[in-house]
Coordinates of C-alpha atoms in Angstrom, one line a residue:
M14 CA 0.0 0.0 0.0
A15 CA 2.8 2.4 0.9
D16 CA 4.5 1.8 -2.6
Q17 CA 1.1 2.3 -4.3
Y18 CA 0.5 5.6 -2.4
A19 CA 4.0 6.9 -3.1
L20 CA 3.6 6.3 -6.8
G21 CA 0.1 7.8 -6.7
Y22 CA 1.3 10.9 -4.9
L23 CA 4.2 11.4 -7.3
L24 CA 1.9 11.1 -10.3
A25 CA -0.6 13.5 -8.7
S26 CA 2.1 16.0 -8.0
I27 CA 3.3 15.9 -11.7
L28 CA -0.3 16.0 -13.0
G29 CA -1.1 18.9 -10.7
L30 CA 1.9 21.0 -11.8
V31 CA 1.2 20.3 -15.5
V32 CA -2.5 21.3 -15.1
V33 CA -1.6 24.5 -13.3
Y34 CA 0.9 25.4 -16.0
A35 CA -1.6 24.7 -18.7
L36 CA -4.2 26.8 -16.9
F37 CA -1.8 29.7 -16.5
S38 CA -0.8 29.5 -20.2
K39 CA -4.4 30.1 -21.1
R40 CA -5.4 33.7 -21.0
N41 CA -8.9 34.4 -19.8
G42 CA -10.8 35.8 -22.7
G43 CA -12.8 38.9 -22.5
K44 CA -13.1 41.6 -19.8
A45 CA -15.4 41.7 -16.9
E46 CA -18.5 43.6 -17.7
S47 CA -19.0 46.6 -15.6
A48 CA -21.8 46.0 -13.1
T49 CA -24.8 48.4 -13.1
A50 CA -24.8 50.4 -10.0
A51 CA -27.4 49.1 -7.6
V52 CA -27.2 52.2 -5.4
T53 CA -28.1 55.8 -6.1
T54 CA -25.2 58.1 -6.9
A55 CA -25.5 61.3 -4.8
T56 CA -23.5 64.2 -3.6
A57 CA -23.9 66.5 -0.7
A58 CA -22.1 69.7 0.1
V59 CA -22.0 72.5 2.6
N60 CA -20.2 75.7 1.4
G61 CA -18.6 73.6 -1.4
E62 CA -17.3 70.9 1.0
C63 CA -18.6 67.5 2.0
R64 CA -19.8 67.7 5.6
S65 CA -21.5 65.0 7.8
T66 CA -24.9 66.0 9.1
N67 CA -24.3 64.4 12.5
G68 CA -21.0 65.7 13.8
D69 CA -17.4 65.3 13.0
D70 CA -16.2 63.4 10.0
A71 CA -14.5 60.0 10.3
D72 CA -11.4 58.5 8.8
V73 CA -13.2 55.3 8.0
I74 CA -16.9 54.4 7.7
I75 CA -17.7 50.7 8.2
V76 CA -21.1 49.5 7.0
G77 CA -22.1 46.5 9.1
A78 CA -20.9 45.2 12.5
G79 CA -20.9 41.5 12.0
V80 CA -17.8 39.4 12.4
A81 CA -15.9 41.3 9.7
G82 CA -17.2 44.8 10.6
A83 CA -16.8 44.6 14.3
A84 CA -13.3 43.0 14.1
L85 CA -12.3 45.7 11.5
A86 CA -13.6 48.5 13.7
H87 CA -11.6 47.4 16.7
T88 CA -8.5 46.8 14.5
L89 CA -8.5 50.2 12.8
G90 CA -9.6 52.0 16.0
K91 CA -6.6 50.5 17.8
D92 CA -4.4 51.9 15.1
G93 CA -5.7 55.4 15.8
R94 CA -8.2 55.8 13.1
R95 CA -11.5 57.6 13.7
V96 CA -14.0 54.9 12.9
H97 CA -17.8 55.2 12.5
V98 CA -19.7 51.9 12.3
I99 CA -23.3 51.9 11.1
E100 CA -25.1 48.6 11.8
R101 CA -28.7 47.8 10.9
D102 CA -29.4 46.0 14.2
L103 CA -27.1 46.1 17.2
T104 CA -29.0 43.5 19.2
E105 CA -27.5 40.1 19.5
P106 CA -27.7 38.2 16.2
D107 CA -29.3 34.7 16.1
R108 CA -27.9 32.7 13.2
I109 CA -27.3 29.0 12.4
V110 CA -24.0 29.5 10.7
G111 CA -20.7 31.3 11.6
E112 CA -20.4 29.1 14.7
L113 CA -17.1 27.4 14.0
L114 CA -13.8 29.2 13.9
Q115 CA -10.9 27.2 12.5
P116 CA -7.5 27.2 14.2
G117 CA -6.1 29.4 11.4
G118 CA -8.9 31.9 12.1
Y119 CA -8.1 31.8 15.8
L120 CA -4.4 32.6 15.0
K121 CA -5.7 35.7 13.1
L122 CA -7.9 36.6 16.0
M123 CA -4.9 36.5 18.3
E124 CA -2.9 38.7 15.8
L125 CA -5.7 41.2 16.0
G126 CA -5.8 41.1 19.8
L127 CA -9.3 39.8 19.9
E128 CA -8.7 36.3 21.3
D129 CA -10.5 37.2 24.5
C130 CA -13.8 37.5 22.5
V131 CA -14.1 33.7 22.6
E132 CA -14.0 33.8 26.4
E133 CA -17.0 34.0 28.7
I134 CA -19.4 32.8 25.9
D135 CA -19.2 29.1 26.7
A136 CA -17.1 28.5 23.6
Q137 CA -15.9 24.9 23.0
R138 CA -12.4 23.9 21.8
V139 CA -12.2 21.9 18.5
F140 CA -9.3 19.7 17.8
G141 CA -10.3 18.2 14.4
Y142 CA -13.0 16.3 12.6
A143 CA -14.6 12.9 12.6
L144 CA -15.7 11.6 9.2
F145 CA -18.5 9.0 8.9
K146 CA -19.5 7.0 5.9
D147 CA -21.6 3.8 5.5
G148 CA -21.0 2.6 9.1
R149 CA -17.3 3.5 9.0
N150 CA -15.6 6.4 10.6
T151 CA -12.2 8.1 10.9
R152 CA -10.8 10.9 13.0
L153 CA -8.9 13.7 11.4
S154 CA -6.9 15.8 13.9
Y155 CA -5.6 19.3 13.4
P156 CA -1.8 19.4 13.1
L157 CA -1.3 21.5 16.2
E158 CA 1.9 20.0 17.6
K159 CA 4.0 23.0 16.6
F160 CA 1.6 25.6 18.2
H161 CA 1.0 26.9 21.7
S162 CA -1.4 24.7 23.7
D163 CA -4.1 27.4 23.5
I164 CA -4.3 27.1 19.7
S165 CA -7.3 25.1 18.4
G166 CA -10.6 25.7 16.7
R167 CA -13.5 27.2 18.6
S168 CA -17.2 26.7 18.3
F169 CA -19.8 29.0 19.9
H170 CA -23.1 30.8 19.5
N171 CA -22.4 33.3 16.6
G172 CA -24.4 36.1 18.3
R173 CA -22.4 35.9 21.5
F174 CA -19.1 36.1 19.6
I175 CA -20.2 39.1 17.6
Q176 CA -21.5 40.9 20.7
R177 CA -18.2 40.4 22.4
M178 CA -16.4 42.0 19.5
R179 CA -18.8 44.9 19.3
E180 CA -18.4 45.6 23.0
K181 CA -14.6 45.5 22.6
A182 CA -14.7 47.9 19.6
A183 CA -17.0 50.3 21.5
T184 CA -14.5 50.6 24.4
L185 CA -12.2 52.5 22.1
P186 CA -12.9 56.3 22.3
N187 CA -12.3 56.8 18.5
V188 CA -14.8 54.1 17.5
Q189 CA -18.5 55.0 17.3
L190 CA -21.1 52.3 16.8
E191 CA -24.5 53.5 15.6
Q192 CA -27.7 51.7 14.7
G193 CA -28.9 52.7 11.3
T194 CA -29.6 51.4 7.8
V195 CA -27.3 52.6 5.0
T196 CA -29.4 53.3 1.9
T197 CA -26.9 54.9 -0.4
L198 CA -23.2 55.3 -1.1
L199 CA -22.5 59.0 -1.8
E200 CA -20.5 59.3 -4.9
E201 CA -18.9 62.3 -6.7
N202 CA -17.0 61.9 -10.0
G203 CA -16.6 58.2 -9.5
T204 CA -15.3 58.5 -6.0
V205 CA -17.3 57.3 -3.0
K206 CA -17.3 60.1 -0.4
G207 CA -19.5 58.6 2.3
V208 CA -22.9 57.2 3.0
Q209 CA -26.5 58.2 3.4
Y210 CA -28.4 56.3 6.1
K211 CA -31.5 56.2 8.3
T212 CA -31.2 56.2 12.0
K213 CA -33.4 53.8 14.1
T214 CA -35.7 56.8 14.6
G215 CA -36.1 57.2 10.9
E216 CA -34.0 60.4 10.5
E217 CA -32.0 60.7 7.2
L218 CA -28.4 61.6 7.8
T219 CA -25.2 61.7 5.8
K220 CA -21.7 60.7 6.8
F221 CA -18.4 61.4 5.0
A222 CA -15.0 59.8 5.2
P223 CA -12.0 59.2 2.9
L224 CA -12.7 55.4 3.0
T225 CA -15.9 53.5 3.3
I226 CA -15.7 49.8 3.9
V227 CA -18.8 47.8 3.1
C228 CA -19.3 44.8 5.4
D229 CA -23.0 44.4 5.3
G230 CA -23.0 40.6 4.9
C231 CA -24.4 38.0 2.4
F232 CA -27.6 40.0 1.8
S233 CA -25.6 43.2 0.9
N234 CA -27.6 45.8 -1.0
L235 CA -24.5 48.0 -1.7
R236 CA -22.0 45.6 -3.3
R237 CA -23.5 45.7 -6.8
S238 CA -21.7 49.0 -7.5
L239 CA -18.4 47.7 -6.1
C240 CA -18.1 44.2 -7.6
N241 CA -19.6 41.8 -10.1
P242 CA -21.7 39.6 -7.8
K243 CA -22.2 36.1 -9.2
V244 CA -24.1 34.5 -6.3
E245 CA -24.9 30.8 -6.5
V246 CA -27.1 28.9 -4.0
P247 CA -26.0 25.3 -4.3
S248 CA -27.9 24.1 -1.2
C249 CA -29.7 25.1 2.0
F250 CA -28.9 24.3 5.6
V251 CA -31.6 23.0 7.9
G252 CA -30.5 23.9 11.5
L253 CA -31.4 22.2 14.8
I254 CA -29.9 22.4 18.3
L255 CA -29.6 19.1 20.1
E256 CA -29.6 18.8 23.9
N257 CA -28.8 16.1 26.4
C258 CA -26.5 14.0 24.2
Q259 CA -22.9 13.6 23.5
L260 CA -21.1 13.2 20.2
P261 CA -18.9 10.1 19.5
Y262 CA -15.7 12.2 19.4
V263 CA -15.6 14.9 22.1
N264 CA -14.2 18.3 20.9
H265 CA -14.5 17.3 17.2
G266 CA -16.7 18.4 14.4
H267 CA -18.6 15.5 12.8
V268 CA -19.2 15.2 9.1
I269 CA -21.6 12.4 7.9
L270 CA -21.3 11.6 4.2
A271 CA -25.0 11.0 3.9
D272 CA -27.4 10.7 1.0
P273 CA -28.1 13.1 -0.7
S274 CA -25.6 15.4 1.0
P275 CA -23.5 15.9 4.2
I276 CA -24.8 16.3 7.7
L277 CA -22.8 18.3 10.3
F278 CA -22.6 18.1 14.1
Y279 CA -20.5 20.2 16.4
Q280 CA -20.9 21.5 20.0
I281 CA -21.6 25.2 20.4
S282 CA -21.9 25.3 24.2
S283 CA -21.4 22.9 27.1
T284 CA -25.0 21.7 26.7
E285 CA -25.9 22.2 23.0
I286 CA -24.9 20.5 19.8
R287 CA -25.6 22.2 16.5
C288 CA -26.8 20.0 13.7
L289 CA -26.8 21.3 10.1
V290 CA -28.5 19.1 7.5
D291 CA -27.5 20.1 3.9
V292 CA -30.4 19.9 1.4
P293 CA -29.3 20.3 -2.2
G294 CA -31.0 23.0 -4.3
Q295 CA -32.7 26.2 -3.4
K296 CA -36.0 24.7 -2.1
V297 CA -36.4 22.8 1.1
P298 CA -39.4 20.8 2.4
S299 CA -42.0 23.0 4.0
I300 CA -41.7 23.4 7.8
S301 CA -45.3 24.6 8.3
N302 CA -47.1 21.7 6.8
G303 CA -44.9 19.0 8.4
E304 CA -43.0 18.0 5.3
M305 CA -39.6 19.0 6.8
A306 CA -40.2 17.0 10.0
K307 CA -41.1 14.0 7.9
Y308 CA -38.0 14.4 5.7
L309 CA -35.7 14.7 8.7
K310 CA -37.3 11.6 10.4
T311 CA -37.4 9.3 7.4
V312 CA -34.4 10.4 5.3
V313 CA -31.9 12.0 7.6
A314 CA -32.4 10.3 11.0
P315 CA -31.5 6.8 9.9
Q316 CA -28.1 8.2 8.8
V317 CA -27.0 10.0 11.9
P318 CA -24.7 8.4 14.5
P319 CA -26.7 6.3 17.0
E320 CA -25.3 8.3 19.9
V321 CA -27.4 11.4 18.8
Y322 CA -30.4 9.6 17.3
D323 CA -32.8 10.0 20.2
A324 CA -31.8 13.7 20.7
F325 CA -32.2 14.3 17.0
I326 CA -35.8 12.9 17.0
A327 CA -36.7 14.8 20.2
T328 CA -35.5 18.1 18.6
I329 CA -37.6 17.5 15.5
E330 CA -40.7 16.8 17.8
K331 CA -40.1 20.2 19.5
G332 CA -40.4 21.9 16.1
N333 CA -37.5 24.4 16.5
I334 CA -36.3 24.0 12.9
R335 CA -34.6 26.8 10.9
T336 CA -33.3 27.0 7.4
M337 CA -30.8 29.2 5.6
P338 CA -29.7 29.2 1.9
N339 CA -25.9 28.5 1.4
R340 CA -24.4 31.1 -0.9
S341 CA -21.2 31.0 -2.9
M342 CA -19.7 34.1 -4.6
P343 CA -16.1 34.5 -5.9
A344 CA -14.4 37.8 -5.3
D345 CA -14.7 39.9 -8.4
P346 CA -14.2 43.5 -7.4
H347 CA -14.5 46.8 -9.3
P348 CA -11.7 48.9 -7.7
T349 CA -13.5 52.1 -6.7
P350 CA -11.9 55.1 -5.2
G351 CA -13.0 55.7 -1.6
A352 CA -14.6 52.3 -1.1
L353 CA -13.8 48.7 -0.3
L354 CA -15.7 45.5 0.2
M355 CA -15.1 43.0 3.0
G356 CA -16.6 39.8 4.5
D357 CA -19.6 38.0 3.0
A358 CA -20.5 41.1 1.1
F359 CA -17.3 40.6 -0.9
N360 CA -16.6 36.9 -1.0
M361 CA -18.6 33.7 0.0
R362 CA -18.0 30.0 -0.1
H363 CA -20.1 27.0 0.9
P364 CA -20.1 26.9 4.7
L365 CA -19.4 23.1 4.8
T366 CA -15.7 23.7 5.9
G367 CA -16.5 26.5 8.3
G368 CA -13.9 28.8 6.6
G369 CA -15.8 32.1 6.3
M370 CA -14.6 33.8 9.5
T371 CA -11.0 32.6 8.9
V372 CA -11.1 34.4 5.5
A373 CA -12.6 37.5 6.9
L374 CA -10.1 37.8 9.8
S375 CA -7.2 37.1 7.4
D376 CA -8.5 39.8 5.1
I377 CA -8.6 42.3 8.0
V378 CA -4.9 41.5 8.9
V379 CA -3.9 42.1 5.3
L380 CA -5.9 45.4 5.1
R381 CA -4.5 46.6 8.5
D382 CA -0.9 46.1 7.4
L383 CA -1.6 47.9 4.1
L384 CA -3.2 50.9 5.9
R385 CA -0.7 51.2 8.8
P386 CA 1.9 53.3 6.9
L387 CA -0.8 55.8 5.7
R388 CA -1.5 58.9 7.7
D389 CA -3.4 60.8 5.0
M390 CA -6.1 58.8 3.1
N391 CA -7.6 61.8 1.3
D392 CA -6.0 61.1 -2.1
A393 CA -8.8 58.6 -3.1
P394 CA -7.5 57.6 -6.6
T395 CA -4.0 57.0 -5.4
L396 CA -5.3 55.1 -2.3
C397 CA -7.5 53.0 -4.5
K398 CA -4.6 52.1 -6.8
Y399 CA -2.5 51.1 -3.8
L400 CA -5.3 49.1 -2.2
E401 CA -5.6 47.0 -5.4
S402 CA -2.7 45.0 -3.9
F403 CA -5.2 43.9 -1.2
Y404 CA -7.0 41.7 -3.7
T405 CA -3.7 39.8 -4.5
L406 CA -2.3 39.6 -1.0
R407 CA -5.4 38.0 0.3
K408 CA -5.4 35.2 -2.2
P409 CA -3.3 32.5 -0.6
V410 CA -5.7 32.1 2.4
A411 CA -8.9 33.1 0.7
S412 CA -8.5 31.1 -2.6
T413 CA -7.3 27.9 -0.7
I414 CA -10.3 28.0 1.7
N415 CA -12.8 28.9 -1.1
T416 CA -11.6 26.3 -3.5
L417 CA -11.5 23.5 -0.9
A418 CA -15.0 24.4 0.4
G419 CA -16.5 24.2 -3.2
A420 CA -14.6 21.1 -4.2
L421 CA -15.2 19.2 -1.0
Y422 CA -18.9 19.9 -1.1
K423 CA -19.2 18.5 -4.6
V424 CA -17.1 15.4 -3.7
F425 CA -19.0 14.8 -0.4
C426 CA -22.5 14.9 -2.1
A427 CA -23.9 11.6 -3.2
S428 CA -24.3 11.0 -7.0
P429 CA -25.7 8.3 -9.3
D430 CA -22.7 8.7 -11.5
Q431 CA -20.3 5.8 -10.8
A432 CA -17.2 8.0 -11.3
R433 CA -18.4 10.5 -8.7
K434 CA -19.2 7.6 -6.3
E435 CA -15.7 6.3 -6.7
M436 CA -14.3 9.8 -6.1
R437 CA -16.3 10.1 -2.9
E438 CA -15.1 6.7 -1.7
A439 CA -11.5 7.5 -2.6
C440 CA -11.7 10.7 -0.7
F441 CA -12.9 9.0 2.5
D442 CA -10.2 6.2 2.2
Y443 CA -7.4 8.7 1.3
L444 CA -8.1 10.8 4.4
S445 CA -8.3 7.6 6.5
L446 CA -4.7 6.6 5.4
G447 CA -3.3 9.0 8.0
G448 CA 0.1 10.7 7.8
V449 CA 0.4 13.4 5.1
C450 CA -2.8 12.1 3.5
S451 CA -4.7 13.3 6.5
T452 CA -2.6 16.2 7.9
G453 CA -2.1 17.8 4.5
P454 CA -5.8 18.3 3.6
V455 CA -6.8 19.1 7.3
S456 CA -4.0 21.8 7.5
L457 CA -5.5 23.3 4.4
L458 CA -9.1 23.2 5.7
S459 CA -8.0 24.6 9.1
G460 CA -6.3 27.6 7.5
L461 CA -3.0 26.6 9.1
N462 CA -1.3 25.9 5.7
P463 CA -3.1 28.0 3.1
R464 CA -1.2 26.9 -0.1
P465 CA -3.2 26.7 -3.3
L466 CA -0.7 24.4 -5.0
S467 CA -0.7 22.0 -2.1
L468 CA -4.5 21.9 -2.4
V469 CA -4.4 21.0 -6.1
V470 CA -1.8 18.3 -5.5
H471 CA -3.8 16.6 -2.7
F472 CA -7.0 16.9 -4.7
F473 CA -5.5 15.1 -7.7
A474 CA -3.8 12.6 -5.3
V475 CA -7.3 11.6 -4.2
A476 CA -8.3 11.2 -7.9
V477 CA -5.2 9.1 -8.7
Y478 CA -5.6 7.1 -5.6
G479 CA -9.2 6.4 -6.7
V480 CA -8.0 5.3 -10.2
G481 CA -5.4 3.0 -8.6
R482 CA -8.1 1.3 -6.5
L483 CA -10.0 0.7 -9.7
L484 CA -7.1 -0.7 -11.7
L485 CA -5.6 -2.9 -9.0
P486 CA -5.1 -5.8 -9.0
F487 CA -6.5 -6.5 -12.5
P488 CA -7.7 -3.6 -14.7
S489 CA -10.7 -4.2 -17.0
P490 CA -12.0 -2.0 -19.8
K491 CA -15.0 -1.0 -17.7
R492 CA -12.8 0.0 -14.7
M493 CA -10.3 1.9 -17.0
W494 CA -13.3 3.8 -18.4
I495 CA -14.6 4.7 -15.0
G496 CA -11.1 5.7 -13.9
A497 CA -10.8 8.1 -16.9
R498 CA -14.1 9.6 -16.1
L499 CA -13.0 9.9 -12.5
I500 CA -10.1 12.1 -13.5
S501 CA -12.4 14.0 -15.8
S502 CA -14.9 14.5 -13.1
A503 CA -12.2 15.7 -10.6
S504 CA -11.0 18.2 -13.2
G505 CA -14.6 19.4 -13.8
I506 CA -15.0 20.0 -10.1
I507 CA -11.9 22.0 -9.3
F508 CA -10.9 23.8 -12.5
P509 CA -14.0 26.1 -12.7
I510 CA -13.5 27.1 -9.0
I511 CA -9.8 27.9 -9.7
K512 CA -10.8 29.9 -12.8
A513 CA -13.3 31.9 -10.8
E514 CA -10.7 32.6 -8.1
G515 CA -8.1 33.7 -10.7
V516 CA -5.3 31.5 -11.8
R517 CA -2.7 34.2 -11.9
Q518 CA -3.5 35.7 -8.5
M519 CA -3.9 32.3 -7.0
F520 CA -0.7 30.6 -8.1
F521 CA 1.5 33.4 -9.4
P522 CA 0.7 36.4 -7.3
A523 CA 4.2 37.9 -7.7
T524 CA 3.5 38.4 -11.4
V525 CA 0.6 40.8 -10.6
P526 CA 1.8 44.5 -10.8
A527 CA -0.2 45.6 -7.8
Y528 CA 1.8 43.1 -5.7
Y529 CA 4.7 45.5 -5.7
R530 CA 2.7 48.7 -5.3
A531 CA 4.2 51.1 -2.7
P532 CA 2.0 53.1 -0.4
P533 CA 1.2 56.7 -1.4
A534 CA 3.7 59.3 -0.3
K535 CA 2.8 61.0 2.9

């Protein structure tokens, strides 16, 4: 087996490098169409100068105070910026996603000085995953040996985490959090000057700043003028909270490779376990007429681990069932003077791998380091040109997590196609081999080793491993045909995702001119 794996890994490495080179050699045809502005262009002036209608102007306006907005507010405020945050609702959010922070994300949280925000919220430590398929299971541990003992993943109630970050940001005297709804980006000669918004009392106000950062989440109504939003909804999550039960592997996320698509379990407090049932497509069975309860009892329940079966059924009987569409959107920005997109408003991936917060926090670290040398941000065109490097510098982490999330979701979903079945089986067995076959993919998923080329190599190693299983000990024409289709299927899964992420920025960032761009002169 060791010799077969070594040969397979070598072939996969060569194949991966050849494929990447071929992709890079192809130039993407055409230019991105300019998106139609989804917000109204407006200007406001007092005595010929832009002035806010509610007091002093800010250095930075942040639209939204979710994970990205709250963390960014604290980060920029700590660097001495005057930050004004406008959030639609400052009460504690109640969501069924954004509850798992990977170890790579926790490292970024520490880098931003926000690690205490996972304290006092009953957060649970996560040390890896357990994978279940057809009565078999394997444990995949995070490679944390080289890190401090405090480093691990964390799972928690999303709203508690966000409230802790909002509270910490609000302690800074130069950070102002205000409840209001931003309705318009104020624009003058192609440059965003600020925002128009409604306060919670309904008063219309304007706010101006050299830089406006839009972090208003997956339902953003402002991003259309700042990017080309290609939102896909591959599936929906059905969310439940289980009580009075224990998972087979303590302090591990659980992924069940069920039919038709994966089921997730992970602990979000000392007494609660989050269950997320993936339902392919944009429509889910109706909750109101009982179809959802019937689906969960008859289709899903027989596939969950026996340790949680009774609690699963009891939760369904209680009727506290929620749903949420899973969105995917590659980052495709229109560099706009005076404005920047961050978080889910800018880039989304399937939440199967729990990588969204890691990407957002990593982006904040990149932006913080870019803005630190700047004292004067009033030259909007020059600042915009300089900040284009943000889109390249964020790629190693973002593209690795985005590509892995999209590819794993497609591999983990059941399919009638024999080649896809073999790919799914090969993926489970490959991860079960241990050693580099386990730690490599898990270090990518956790954000501890965000290397796009390593991702491609491991992905095709799985495909080659699957072909090897088919051809040994005696190949047949039918098995050879399935093997060829398996390689073709693997290529059809990962290459479109890589193309959407940007081959050049993903694998050859040093060739992008903005990579070397110096900050504007003071």
